[in-house]
Amino acid sequence: MPIATDGVFIPLTTNNPVLAGPVTVGNLTLAPSASLSILGNNLTVNGNLDAGTTIIGGGGTVVLAGTGTLKGVINAPVSVTGTYTLNGATTVTGNVDVAANTLDLSG
């Protein structure tokens, strides 16, 4: 399992990874056409998130907790508890909760 400061790269594979519990990482990058299923678990990112083609929610939430950039497709709710800037095409199919934090859409 990665720790909160680890950068994680998910390549295109025939067996896409599925979170078995909540996970916190530093930066997260998904290769084009790769996917990650969070299935009811929270995925916390403390740095940059390049969601590539798809992060599949299934009841979990993607938490953007640090400072970084965001792009890609996220089929899950997103909670911004840090400071983030869009860095390319971004699609979120769940709710986006920014609260009192920062999500810069001008990227």
mmCIF file of N, CA, C and O in Angstrom:
data_model
loop_
_atom_site.group_PDB
_atom_site.id
_atom_site.type_symbol
_atom_site.label_atom_id
_atom_site.label_comp_id
_atom_site.label_asym_id
_atom_site.label_seq_id
_atom_site.Cartn_x
_atom_site.Cartn_y
_atom_site.Cartn_z
ATOM 1 N N MET A 1 0.843 -1.181 0.000
ATOM 2 C CA MET A 1 0.000 0.000 0.000
ATOM 3 C C MET A 1 0.884 1.239 0.000
ATOM 4 O O MET A 1 1.861 1.306 0.718
ATOM 5 N N PRO A 2 0.485 2.228 -0.786
ATOM 6 C CA PRO A 2 1.244 3.491 -0.769
ATOM 7 C C PRO A 2 0.992 4.267 0.520
ATOM 8 O O PRO A 2 0.008 4.024 1.223
ATOM 9 N N ILE A 3 1.898 5.196 0.796
ATOM 10 C CA ILE A 3 1.699 6.086 1.940
ATOM 11 C C ILE A 3 1.348 7.484 1.417
ATOM 12 O O ILE A 3 1.422 7.750 0.215
ATOM 13 N N ALA A 4 0.997 8.383 2.320
ATOM 14 C CA ALA A 4 0.434 9.686 1.964
ATOM 15 C C ALA A 4 1.331 10.557 1.105
ATOM 16 O O ALA A 4 0.857 11.495 0.484
ATOM 17 N N THR A 5 2.621 10.267 1.031
ATOM 18 C CA THR A 5 3.524 11.088 0.223
ATOM 19 C C THR A 5 3.968 10.388 -1.053
ATOM 20 O O THR A 5 4.685 10.979 -1.852
ATOM 21 N N ASP A 6 3.570 9.157 -1.261
ATOM 22 C CA ASP A 6 3.985 8.397 -2.446
ATOM 23 C C ASP A 6 3.293 8.901 -3.709
ATOM 24 O O ASP A 6 2.100 9.196 -3.705
ATOM 25 N N GLY A 7 4.055 8.967 -4.799
ATOM 26 C CA GLY A 7 3.479 9.194 -6.114
ATOM 27 C C GLY A 7 3.111 7.838 -6.689
ATOM 28 O O GLY A 7 3.889 6.888 -6.611
ATOM 29 N N VAL A 8 1.906 7.725 -7.256
ATOM 30 C CA VAL A 8 1.433 6.443 -7.770
ATOM 31 C C VAL A 8 1.065 6.595 -9.243
ATOM 32 O O VAL A 8 0.363 7.541 -9.618
ATOM 33 N N PHE A 9 1.554 5.653 -10.065
ATOM 34 C CA PHE A 9 1.210 5.593 -11.482
ATOM 35 C C PHE A 9 0.484 4.277 -11.736
ATOM 36 O O PHE A 9 0.989 3.216 -11.361
ATOM 37 N N ILE A 10 -0.687 4.345 -12.356
ATOM 38 C CA ILE A 10 -1.444 3.141 -12.677
ATOM 39 C C ILE A 10 -1.413 2.949 -14.185
ATOM 40 O O ILE A 10 -1.983 3.752 -14.934
ATOM 41 N N PRO A 11 -0.734 1.903 -14.654
ATOM 42 C CA PRO A 11 -0.629 1.660 -16.096
ATOM 43 C C PRO A 11 -1.902 0.990 -16.625
ATOM 44 O O PRO A 11 -2.745 0.523 -15.856
ATOM 45 N N LEU A 12 -2.010 0.933 -17.935
ATOM 46 C CA LEU A 12 -3.089 0.187 -18.570
ATOM 47 C C LEU A 12 -2.815 -1.300 -18.378
ATOM 48 O O LEU A 12 -1.739 -1.797 -18.708
ATOM 49 N N THR A 13 -3.755 -2.002 -17.750
ATOM 50 C CA THR A 13 -3.598 -3.431 -17.494
ATOM 51 C C THR A 13 -4.902 -4.143 -17.820
ATOM 52 O O THR A 13 -5.949 -3.513 -17.947
ATOM 53 N N THR A 14 -4.855 -5.457 -17.920
ATOM 54 C CA THR A 14 -6.083 -6.217 -18.155
ATOM 55 C C THR A 14 -6.897 -6.353 -16.881
ATOM 56 O O THR A 14 -8.106 -6.500 -16.927
ATOM 57 N N ASN A 15 -6.238 -6.310 -15.724
ATOM 58 C CA ASN A 15 -6.931 -6.371 -14.435
ATOM 59 C C ASN A 15 -6.743 -5.044 -13.715
ATOM 60 O O ASN A 15 -5.733 -4.831 -13.047
ATOM 61 N N ASN A 16 -7.716 -4.145 -13.868
ATOM 62 C CA ASN A 16 -7.599 -2.823 -13.262
ATOM 63 C C ASN A 16 -7.672 -2.918 -11.749
ATOM 64 O O ASN A 16 -8.421 -3.724 -11.199
ATOM 65 N N PRO A 17 -6.902 -2.091 -11.045
ATOM 66 C CA PRO A 17 -6.881 -2.153 -9.585
ATOM 67 C C PRO A 17 -8.204 -1.717 -8.956
ATOM 68 O O PRO A 17 -8.926 -0.869 -9.494
ATOM 69 N N VAL A 18 -8.497 -2.296 -7.801
ATOM 70 C CA VAL A 18 -9.695 -1.995 -7.013
ATOM 71 C C VAL A 18 -9.239 -1.749 -5.580
ATOM 72 O O VAL A 18 -8.528 -2.576 -5.004
ATOM 73 N N LEU A 19 -9.637 -0.610 -5.000
ATOM 74 C CA LEU A 19 -9.263 -0.338 -3.613
ATOM 75 C C LEU A 19 -9.999 -1.283 -2.677
ATOM 76 O O LEU A 19 -11.196 -1.489 -2.802
ATOM 77 N N ALA A 20 -9.269 -1.832 -1.714
ATOM 78 C CA ALA A 20 -9.860 -2.730 -0.717
ATOM 79 C C ALA A 20 -10.164 -1.980 0.579
ATOM 80 O O ALA A 20 -10.738 -2.543 1.495
ATOM 81 N N GLY A 21 -9.783 -0.721 0.640
ATOM 82 C CA GLY A 21 -10.007 0.114 1.818
ATOM 83 C C GLY A 21 -9.620 1.532 1.472
ATOM 84 O O GLY A 21 -9.176 1.808 0.357
ATOM 85 N N PRO A 22 -9.770 2.464 2.411
ATOM 86 C CA PRO A 22 -9.383 3.845 2.136
ATOM 87 C C PRO A 22 -7.883 3.957 1.896
ATOM 88 O O PRO A 22 -7.097 3.256 2.537
ATOM 89 N N VAL A 23 -7.501 4.828 0.944
ATOM 90 C CA VAL A 23 -6.092 4.989 0.586
ATOM 91 C C VAL A 23 -5.777 6.475 0.467
ATOM 92 O O VAL A 23 -6.581 7.245 -0.045
ATOM 93 N N THR A 24 -4.580 6.860 0.925
ATOM 94 C CA THR A 24 -4.076 8.223 0.770
ATOM 95 C C THR A 24 -2.753 8.159 0.024
ATOM 96 O O THR A 24 -1.882 7.354 0.372
ATOM 97 N N VAL A 25 -2.620 9.003 -1.017
ATOM 98 C CA VAL A 25 -1.393 9.046 -1.818
ATOM 99 C C VAL A 25 -0.949 10.495 -1.988
ATOM 100 O O VAL A 25 -1.704 11.421 -1.697
ATOM 101 N N GLY A 26 0.277 10.667 -2.488
ATOM 102 C CA GLY A 26 0.767 11.996 -2.848
ATOM 103 C C GLY A 26 0.167 12.378 -4.183
ATOM 104 O O GLY A 26 -0.954 12.872 -4.263
ATOM 105 N N ASN A 27 0.883 12.109 -5.273
ATOM 106 C CA ASN A 27 0.372 12.335 -6.619
ATOM 107 C C ASN A 27 -0.196 11.032 -7.156
ATOM 108 O O ASN A 27 0.302 9.948 -6.837
ATOM 109 N N LEU A 28 -1.226 11.142 -8.019
ATOM 110 C CA LEU A 28 -1.809 9.960 -8.645
ATOM 111 C C LEU A 28 -2.015 10.232 -10.123
ATOM 112 O O LEU A 28 -2.638 11.225 -10.503
ATOM 113 N N THR A 29 -1.471 9.322 -10.958
ATOM 114 C CA THR A 29 -1.619 9.430 -12.405
ATOM 115 C C THR A 29 -2.105 8.105 -12.949
ATOM 116 O O THR A 29 -1.523 7.059 -12.648
ATOM 117 N N LEU A 30 -3.182 8.160 -13.741
ATOM 118 C CA LEU A 30 -3.665 6.976 -14.447
ATOM 119 C C LEU A 30 -3.271 7.103 -15.912
ATOM 120 O O LEU A 30 -3.462 8.164 -16.516
ATOM 121 N N ALA A 31 -2.711 6.042 -16.483
ATOM 122 C CA ALA A 31 -2.346 6.029 -17.899
ATOM 123 C C ALA A 31 -3.616 6.160 -18.744
ATOM 124 O O ALA A 31 -4.710 5.819 -18.293
ATOM 125 N N PRO A 32 -3.478 6.638 -19.985
ATOM 126 C CA PRO A 32 -4.644 6.690 -20.866
ATOM 127 C C PRO A 32 -5.316 5.314 -20.965
ATOM 128 O O PRO A 32 -4.643 4.292 -21.095
ATOM 129 N N SER A 33 -6.633 5.295 -20.841
ATOM 130 C CA SER A 33 -7.484 4.090 -20.897
ATOM 131 C C SER A 33 -7.380 3.198 -19.666
ATOM 132 O O SER A 33 -8.053 2.175 -19.603
ATOM 133 N N ALA A 34 -6.548 3.540 -18.692
ATOM 134 C CA ALA A 34 -6.499 2.780 -17.434
ATOM 135 C C ALA A 34 -7.651 3.240 -16.555
ATOM 136 O O ALA A 34 -8.186 4.332 -16.727
ATOM 137 N N SER A 35 -8.040 2.397 -15.596
ATOM 138 C CA SER A 35 -9.066 2.816 -14.644
ATOM 139 C C SER A 35 -8.718 2.304 -13.253
ATOM 140 O O SER A 35 -7.932 1.380 -13.088
ATOM 141 N N LEU A 36 -9.338 2.941 -12.271
ATOM 142 C CA LEU A 36 -9.168 2.586 -10.869
ATOM 143 C C LEU A 36 -10.551 2.583 -10.251
ATOM 144 O O LEU A 36 -11.282 3.567 -10.353
ATOM 145 N N SER A 37 -10.922 1.484 -9.601
ATOM 146 C CA SER A 37 -12.210 1.404 -8.911
ATOM 147 C C SER A 37 -11.988 1.633 -7.423
ATOM 148 O O SER A 37 -11.173 0.952 -6.810
ATOM 149 N N ILE A 38 -12.735 2.598 -6.857
ATOM 150 C CA ILE A 38 -12.574 2.855 -5.428
ATOM 151 C C ILE A 38 -13.661 2.178 -4.603
ATOM 152 O O ILE A 38 -13.519 2.047 -3.394
ATOM 153 N N LEU A 39 -14.715 1.721 -5.234
ATOM 154 C CA LEU A 39 -15.768 0.872 -4.661
ATOM 155 C C LEU A 39 -16.093 1.115 -3.185
ATOM 156 O O LEU A 39 -15.827 0.284 -2.328
ATOM 157 N N GLY A 40 -16.668 2.258 -2.892
ATOM 158 C CA GLY A 40 -17.118 2.536 -1.538
ATOM 159 C C GLY A 40 -16.038 3.031 -0.601
ATOM 160 O O GLY A 40 -16.299 3.270 0.572
ATOM 161 N N ASN A 41 -14.823 3.178 -1.077
ATOM 162 C CA ASN A 41 -13.709 3.645 -0.252
ATOM 163 C C ASN A 41 -13.341 5.070 -0.619
ATOM 164 O O ASN A 41 -13.529 5.490 -1.756
ATOM 165 N N ASN A 42 -12.796 5.803 0.322
ATOM 166 C CA ASN A 42 -12.293 7.132 0.016
ATOM 167 C C ASN A 42 -10.875 7.028 -0.525
ATOM 168 O O ASN A 42 -10.044 6.301 0.022
ATOM 169 N N LEU A 43 -10.631 7.791 -1.593
ATOM 170 C CA LEU A 43 -9.300 7.928 -2.165
ATOM 171 C C LEU A 43 -8.872 9.363 -1.909
ATOM 172 O O LEU A 43 -9.471 10.295 -2.454
ATOM 173 N N THR A 44 -7.860 9.552 -1.054
ATOM 174 C CA THR A 44 -7.381 10.895 -0.724
ATOM 175 C C THR A 44 -6.083 11.143 -1.482
ATOM 176 O O THR A 44 -5.159 10.336 -1.424
ATOM 177 N N VAL A 45 -6.038 12.284 -2.189
ATOM 178 C CA VAL A 45 -4.856 12.672 -2.958
ATOM 179 C C VAL A 45 -4.324 13.962 -2.356
ATOM 180 O O VAL A 45 -5.048 14.944 -2.226
ATOM 181 N N ASN A 46 -3.040 13.955 -1.980
ATOM 182 C CA ASN A 46 -2.411 15.120 -1.369
ATOM 183 C C ASN A 46 -1.633 15.978 -2.352
ATOM 184 O O ASN A 46 -1.048 16.985 -1.967
ATOM 185 N N GLY A 47 -1.602 15.578 -3.613
ATOM 186 C CA GLY A 47 -0.865 16.315 -4.641
ATOM 187 C C GLY A 47 -1.668 16.358 -5.917
ATOM 188 O O GLY A 47 -2.889 16.515 -5.892
ATOM 189 N N ASN A 48 -0.982 16.191 -7.052
ATOM 190 C CA ASN A 48 -1.638 16.263 -8.355
ATOM 191 C C ASN A 48 -2.437 14.998 -8.638
ATOM 192 O O ASN A 48 -2.013 13.901 -8.290
ATOM 193 N N LEU A 49 -3.583 15.189 -9.318
ATOM 194 C CA LEU A 49 -4.405 14.049 -9.738
ATOM 195 C C LEU A 49 -4.666 14.148 -11.224
ATOM 196 O O LEU A 49 -5.299 15.079 -11.698
ATOM 197 N N ASP A 50 -4.119 13.186 -11.972
ATOM 198 C CA ASP A 50 -4.439 13.014 -13.393
ATOM 199 C C ASP A 50 -5.236 11.731 -13.475
ATOM 200 O O ASP A 50 -4.681 10.635 -13.497
ATOM 201 N N ALA A 51 -6.572 11.877 -13.479
ATOM 202 C CA ALA A 51 -7.459 10.722 -13.425
ATOM 203 C C ALA A 51 -7.542 9.977 -14.743
ATOM 204 O O ALA A 51 -8.232 8.965 -14.832
ATOM 205 N N GLY A 52 -6.840 10.438 -15.768
ATOM 206 C CA GLY A 52 -6.836 9.729 -17.034
ATOM 207 C C GLY A 52 -8.243 9.563 -17.570
ATOM 208 O O GLY A 52 -9.039 10.494 -17.577
ATOM 209 N N THR A 53 -8.562 8.352 -17.967
ATOM 210 C CA THR A 53 -9.859 8.075 -18.562
ATOM 211 C C THR A 53 -10.933 7.880 -17.509
ATOM 212 O O THR A 53 -12.041 8.371 -17.664
ATOM 213 N N THR A 54 -10.637 7.189 -16.408
ATOM 214 C CA THR A 54 -11.713 6.941 -15.450
ATOM 215 C C THR A 54 -11.229 6.516 -14.071
ATOM 216 O O THR A 54 -10.459 5.574 -13.937
ATOM 217 N N ILE A 55 -11.762 7.191 -13.057
ATOM 218 C CA ILE A 55 -11.771 6.681 -11.692
ATOM 219 C C ILE A 55 -13.232 6.333 -11.427
ATOM 220 O O ILE A 55 -14.119 7.179 -11.565
ATOM 221 N N ILE A 56 -13.496 5.081 -11.096
ATOM 222 C CA ILE A 56 -14.855 4.590 -10.900
ATOM 223 C C ILE A 56 -15.172 4.607 -9.411
ATOM 224 O O ILE A 56 -14.449 4.011 -8.614
ATOM 225 N N GLY A 57 -16.268 5.282 -9.040
ATOM 226 C CA GLY A 57 -16.588 5.476 -7.635
ATOM 227 C C GLY A 57 -17.238 4.300 -6.957
ATOM 228 O O GLY A 57 -16.670 3.682 -6.075
ATOM 229 N N GLY A 58 -18.458 3.973 -7.320
ATOM 230 C CA GLY A 58 -19.173 2.892 -6.660
ATOM 231 C C GLY A 58 -19.448 3.163 -5.200
ATOM 232 O O GLY A 58 -19.448 2.241 -4.390
ATOM 233 N N GLY A 59 -19.662 4.419 -4.827
ATOM 234 C CA GLY A 59 -19.990 4.757 -3.443
ATOM 235 C C GLY A 59 -18.880 5.449 -2.699
ATOM 236 O O GLY A 59 -19.095 5.977 -1.620
ATOM 237 N N GLY A 60 -17.682 5.474 -3.226
ATOM 238 C CA GLY A 60 -16.567 6.153 -2.564
ATOM 239 C C GLY A 60 -16.459 7.596 -2.991
ATOM 240 O O GLY A 60 -17.156 8.047 -3.900
ATOM 241 N N THR A 61 -15.568 8.333 -2.342
ATOM 242 C CA THR A 61 -15.338 9.746 -2.634
ATOM 243 C C THR A 61 -13.861 9.969 -2.910
ATOM 244 O O THR A 61 -13.005 9.388 -2.252
ATOM 245 N N VAL A 62 -13.571 10.836 -3.878
ATOM 246 C CA VAL A 62 -12.206 11.280 -4.125
ATOM 247 C C VAL A 62 -12.013 12.573 -3.343
ATOM 248 O O VAL A 62 -12.750 13.550 -3.544
ATOM 249 N N VAL A 63 -11.052 12.577 -2.414
ATOM 250 C CA VAL A 63 -10.785 13.730 -1.562
ATOM 251 C C VAL A 63 -9.473 14.373 -2.025
ATOM 252 O O VAL A 63 -8.435 13.711 -2.039
ATOM 253 N N LEU A 64 -9.553 15.640 -2.399
ATOM 254 C CA LEU A 64 -8.361 16.391 -2.808
ATOM 255 C C LEU A 64 -7.922 17.212 -1.610
ATOM 256 O O LEU A 64 -8.487 18.266 -1.316
ATOM 257 N N ALA A 65 -6.920 16.714 -0.888
ATOM 258 C CA ALA A 65 -6.605 17.245 0.437
ATOM 259 C C ALA A 65 -5.387 18.155 0.486
ATOM 260 O O ALA A 65 -5.175 18.831 1.486
ATOM 261 N N GLY A 66 -4.586 18.180 -0.533
ATOM 262 C CA GLY A 66 -3.348 18.957 -0.467
ATOM 263 C C GLY A 66 -3.400 20.164 -1.368
ATOM 264 O O GLY A 66 -4.383 20.892 -1.413
ATOM 265 N N THR A 67 -2.320 20.354 -2.116
ATOM 266 C CA THR A 67 -2.227 21.421 -3.106
ATOM 267 C C THR A 67 -1.760 20.778 -4.395
ATOM 268 O O THR A 67 -0.779 20.036 -4.405
ATOM 269 N N GLY A 68 -2.498 21.050 -5.490
ATOM 270 C CA GLY A 68 -2.093 20.440 -6.742
ATOM 271 C C GLY A 68 -3.009 20.779 -7.890
ATOM 272 O O GLY A 68 -3.773 21.750 -7.838
ATOM 273 N N THR A 69 -2.912 19.946 -8.930
ATOM 274 C CA THR A 69 -3.720 20.129 -10.129
ATOM 275 C C THR A 69 -4.634 18.928 -10.318
ATOM 276 O O THR A 69 -4.395 17.856 -9.762
ATOM 277 N N LEU A 70 -5.665 19.125 -11.144
ATOM 278 C CA LEU A 70 -6.671 18.101 -11.364
ATOM 279 C C LEU A 70 -7.050 18.063 -12.834
ATOM 280 O O LEU A 70 -7.261 19.113 -13.446
ATOM 281 N N LYS A 71 -7.120 16.834 -13.391
ATOM 282 C CA LYS A 71 -7.688 16.640 -14.717
ATOM 283 C C LYS A 71 -8.084 15.184 -14.873
ATOM 284 O O LYS A 71 -7.663 14.322 -14.099
ATOM 285 N N GLY A 72 -8.961 14.916 -15.846
ATOM 286 C CA GLY A 72 -9.375 13.550 -16.116
ATOM 287 C C GLY A 72 -10.843 13.328 -15.828
ATOM 288 O O GLY A 72 -11.610 14.267 -15.628
ATOM 289 N N VAL A 73 -11.240 12.058 -15.813
ATOM 290 C CA VAL A 73 -12.628 11.670 -15.623
ATOM 291 C C VAL A 73 -12.780 10.976 -14.276
ATOM 292 O O VAL A 73 -12.110 9.977 -14.004
ATOM 293 N N ILE A 74 -13.688 11.508 -13.456
ATOM 294 C CA ILE A 74 -13.938 10.945 -12.130
ATOM 295 C C ILE A 74 -15.427 10.643 -12.030
ATOM 296 O O ILE A 74 -16.246 11.562 -12.015
ATOM 297 N N ASN A 75 -15.762 9.373 -11.968
ATOM 298 C CA ASN A 75 -17.155 8.950 -11.830
ATOM 299 C C ASN A 75 -17.458 8.697 -10.358
ATOM 300 O O ASN A 75 -17.807 7.589 -9.955
ATOM 301 N N ALA A 76 -17.285 9.735 -9.561
ATOM 302 C CA ALA A 76 -17.483 9.656 -8.110
ATOM 303 C C ALA A 76 -17.602 11.076 -7.588
ATOM 304 O O ALA A 76 -17.172 12.026 -8.240
ATOM 305 N N PRO A 77 -18.145 11.240 -6.394
ATOM 306 C CA PRO A 77 -18.137 12.569 -5.767
ATOM 307 C C PRO A 77 -16.700 13.004 -5.472
ATOM 308 O O PRO A 77 -15.826 12.166 -5.230
ATOM 309 N N VAL A 78 -16.482 14.322 -5.502
ATOM 310 C CA VAL A 78 -15.171 14.889 -5.199
ATOM 311 C C VAL A 78 -15.326 15.904 -4.075
ATOM 312 O O VAL A 78 -16.205 16.761 -4.128
ATOM 313 N N SER A 79 -14.465 15.789 -3.071
ATOM 314 C CA SER A 79 -14.441 16.737 -1.969
ATOM 315 C C SER A 79 -13.094 17.448 -1.972
ATOM 316 O O SER A 79 -12.049 16.801 -1.843
ATOM 317 N N VAL A 80 -13.115 18.774 -2.162
ATOM 318 C CA VAL A 80 -11.878 19.556 -2.189
ATOM 319 C C VAL A 80 -11.659 20.138 -0.796
ATOM 320 O O VAL A 80 -12.383 21.027 -0.363
ATOM 321 N N THR A 81 -10.665 19.604 -0.096
ATOM 322 C CA THR A 81 -10.332 20.122 1.226
ATOM 323 C C THR A 81 -8.984 20.828 1.206
ATOM 324 O O THR A 81 -8.474 21.213 2.245
ATOM 325 N N GLY A 82 -8.422 20.982 0.009
ATOM 326 C CA GLY A 82 -7.142 21.654 -0.177
ATOM 327 C C GLY A 82 -7.280 22.751 -1.209
ATOM 328 O O GLY A 82 -8.358 23.326 -1.368
ATOM 329 N N THR A 83 -6.203 23.000 -1.949
ATOM 330 C CA THR A 83 -6.178 24.038 -2.979
ATOM 331 C C THR A 83 -5.789 23.387 -4.300
ATOM 332 O O THR A 83 -4.679 22.860 -4.427
ATOM 333 N N TYR A 84 -6.702 23.422 -5.272
ATOM 334 C CA TYR A 84 -6.492 22.733 -6.548
ATOM 335 C C TYR A 84 -6.822 23.628 -7.727
ATOM 336 O O TYR A 84 -7.678 24.513 -7.637
ATOM 337 N N THR A 85 -6.127 23.374 -8.848
ATOM 338 C CA THR A 85 -6.333 24.088 -10.103
ATOM 339 C C THR A 85 -6.593 23.068 -11.197
ATOM 340 O O THR A 85 -5.870 22.067 -11.284
ATOM 341 N N LEU A 86 -7.617 23.313 -12.026
ATOM 342 C CA LEU A 86 -7.843 22.422 -13.165
ATOM 343 C C LEU A 86 -6.679 22.554 -14.122
ATOM 344 O O LEU A 86 -6.199 23.652 -14.403
ATOM 345 N N ASN A 87 -6.222 21.410 -14.655
ATOM 346 C CA ASN A 87 -5.045 21.369 -15.513
ATOM 347 C C ASN A 87 -5.348 20.647 -16.818
ATOM 348 O O ASN A 87 -4.508 19.957 -17.359
ATOM 349 N N GLY A 88 -6.562 20.766 -17.305
ATOM 350 C CA GLY A 88 -6.964 20.098 -18.533
ATOM 351 C C GLY A 88 -8.419 19.700 -18.427
ATOM 352 O O GLY A 88 -9.107 20.029 -17.457
ATOM 353 N N ALA A 89 -8.886 18.989 -19.442
ATOM 354 C CA ALA A 89 -10.282 18.556 -19.469
ATOM 355 C C ALA A 89 -10.594 17.725 -18.231
ATOM 356 O O ALA A 89 -9.854 16.796 -17.894
ATOM 357 N N THR A 90 -11.677 18.081 -17.553
ATOM 358 C CA THR A 90 -12.053 17.405 -16.308
ATOM 359 C C THR A 90 -13.554 17.156 -16.309
ATOM 360 O O THR A 90 -14.329 18.072 -16.583
ATOM 361 N N THR A 91 -13.943 15.915 -16.015
ATOM 362 C CA THR A 91 -15.348 15.552 -15.902
ATOM 363 C C THR A 91 -15.554 14.856 -14.571
ATOM 364 O O THR A 91 -14.838 13.905 -14.252
ATOM 365 N N VAL A 92 -16.541 15.336 -13.803
ATOM 366 C CA VAL A 92 -16.904 14.704 -12.538
ATOM 367 C C VAL A 92 -18.386 14.384 -12.616
ATOM 368 O O VAL A 92 -19.199 15.281 -12.857
ATOM 369 N N THR A 93 -18.757 13.113 -12.431
ATOM 370 C CA THR A 93 -20.173 12.745 -12.515
ATOM 371 C C THR A 93 -20.872 12.782 -11.165
ATOM 372 O O THR A 93 -22.084 12.692 -11.109
ATOM 373 N N GLY A 94 -20.137 12.941 -10.088
ATOM 374 C CA GLY A 94 -20.743 13.078 -8.763
ATOM 375 C C GLY A 94 -20.740 14.534 -8.343
ATOM 376 O O GLY A 94 -20.335 15.428 -9.095
ATOM 377 N N ASN A 95 -21.186 14.801 -7.118
ATOM 378 C CA ASN A 95 -21.152 16.162 -6.577
ATOM 379 C C ASN A 95 -19.718 16.596 -6.337
ATOM 380 O O ASN A 95 -18.846 15.771 -6.041
ATOM 381 N N VAL A 96 -19.473 17.907 -6.435
ATOM 382 C CA VAL A 96 -18.179 18.494 -6.105
ATOM 383 C C VAL A 96 -18.404 19.422 -4.916
ATOM 384 O O VAL A 96 -19.150 20.390 -5.015
ATOM 385 N N ASP A 97 -17.768 19.098 -3.789
ATOM 386 C CA ASP A 97 -17.890 19.885 -2.562
ATOM 387 C C ASP A 97 -16.591 20.640 -2.340
ATOM 388 O O ASP A 97 -15.556 20.026 -2.087
ATOM 389 N N VAL A 98 -16.652 21.964 -2.461
ATOM 390 C CA VAL A 98 -15.450 22.768 -2.326
ATOM 391 C C VAL A 98 -15.365 23.409 -0.949
ATOM 392 O O VAL A 98 -14.286 23.706 -0.464
ATOM 393 N N ALA A 99 -16.483 23.579 -0.265
ATOM 394 C CA ALA A 99 -16.550 24.181 1.074
ATOM 395 C C ALA A 99 -15.795 25.506 1.078
ATOM 396 O O ALA A 99 -15.983 26.321 0.186
ATOM 397 N N ALA A 100 -14.936 25.736 2.039
ATOM 398 C CA ALA A 100 -14.216 27.007 2.159
ATOM 399 C C ALA A 100 -12.829 26.920 1.550
ATOM 400 O O ALA A 100 -11.976 27.743 1.817
ATOM 401 N N ASN A 101 -12.595 25.912 0.724
ATOM 402 C CA ASN A 101 -11.276 25.713 0.138
ATOM 403 C C ASN A 101 -11.239 26.270 -1.266
ATOM 404 O O ASN A 101 -12.146 26.980 -1.683
ATOM 405 N N THR A 102 -10.219 25.949 -2.054
ATOM 406 C CA THR A 102 -10.041 26.568 -3.350
ATOM 407 C C THR A 102 -10.005 25.556 -4.471
ATOM 408 O O THR A 102 -9.251 24.579 -4.414
ATOM 409 N N LEU A 103 -10.829 25.802 -5.504
ATOM 410 C CA LEU A 103 -10.778 25.063 -6.754
ATOM 411 C C LEU A 103 -10.759 26.097 -7.857
ATOM 412 O O LEU A 103 -11.778 26.742 -8.149
ATOM 413 N N ASP A 104 -9.594 26.298 -8.466
ATOM 414 C CA ASP A 104 -9.409 27.304 -9.509
ATOM 415 C C ASP A 104 -9.784 26.689 -10.854
ATOM 416 O O ASP A 104 -9.115 25.770 -11.324
ATOM 417 N N LEU A 105 -10.832 27.199 -11.458
ATOM 418 C CA LEU A 105 -11.324 26.651 -12.731
ATOM 419 C C LEU A 105 -10.640 27.257 -13.936
ATOM 420 O O LEU A 105 -10.857 26.807 -15.053
ATOM 421 N N SER A 106 -9.790 28.249 -13.742
ATOM 422 C CA SER A 106 -9.168 28.942 -14.885
ATOM 423 C C SER A 106 -7.968 28.196 -15.438
ATOM 424 O O SER A 106 -7.541 28.463 -16.542
ATOM 425 N N GLY A 107 -7.409 27.238 -14.656
ATOM 426 C CA GLY A 107 -6.289 26.393 -14.994
ATOM 427 C C GLY A 107 -5.630 26.724 -16.236
ATOM 428 O O GLY A 107 -4.794 26.372 -16.863
#
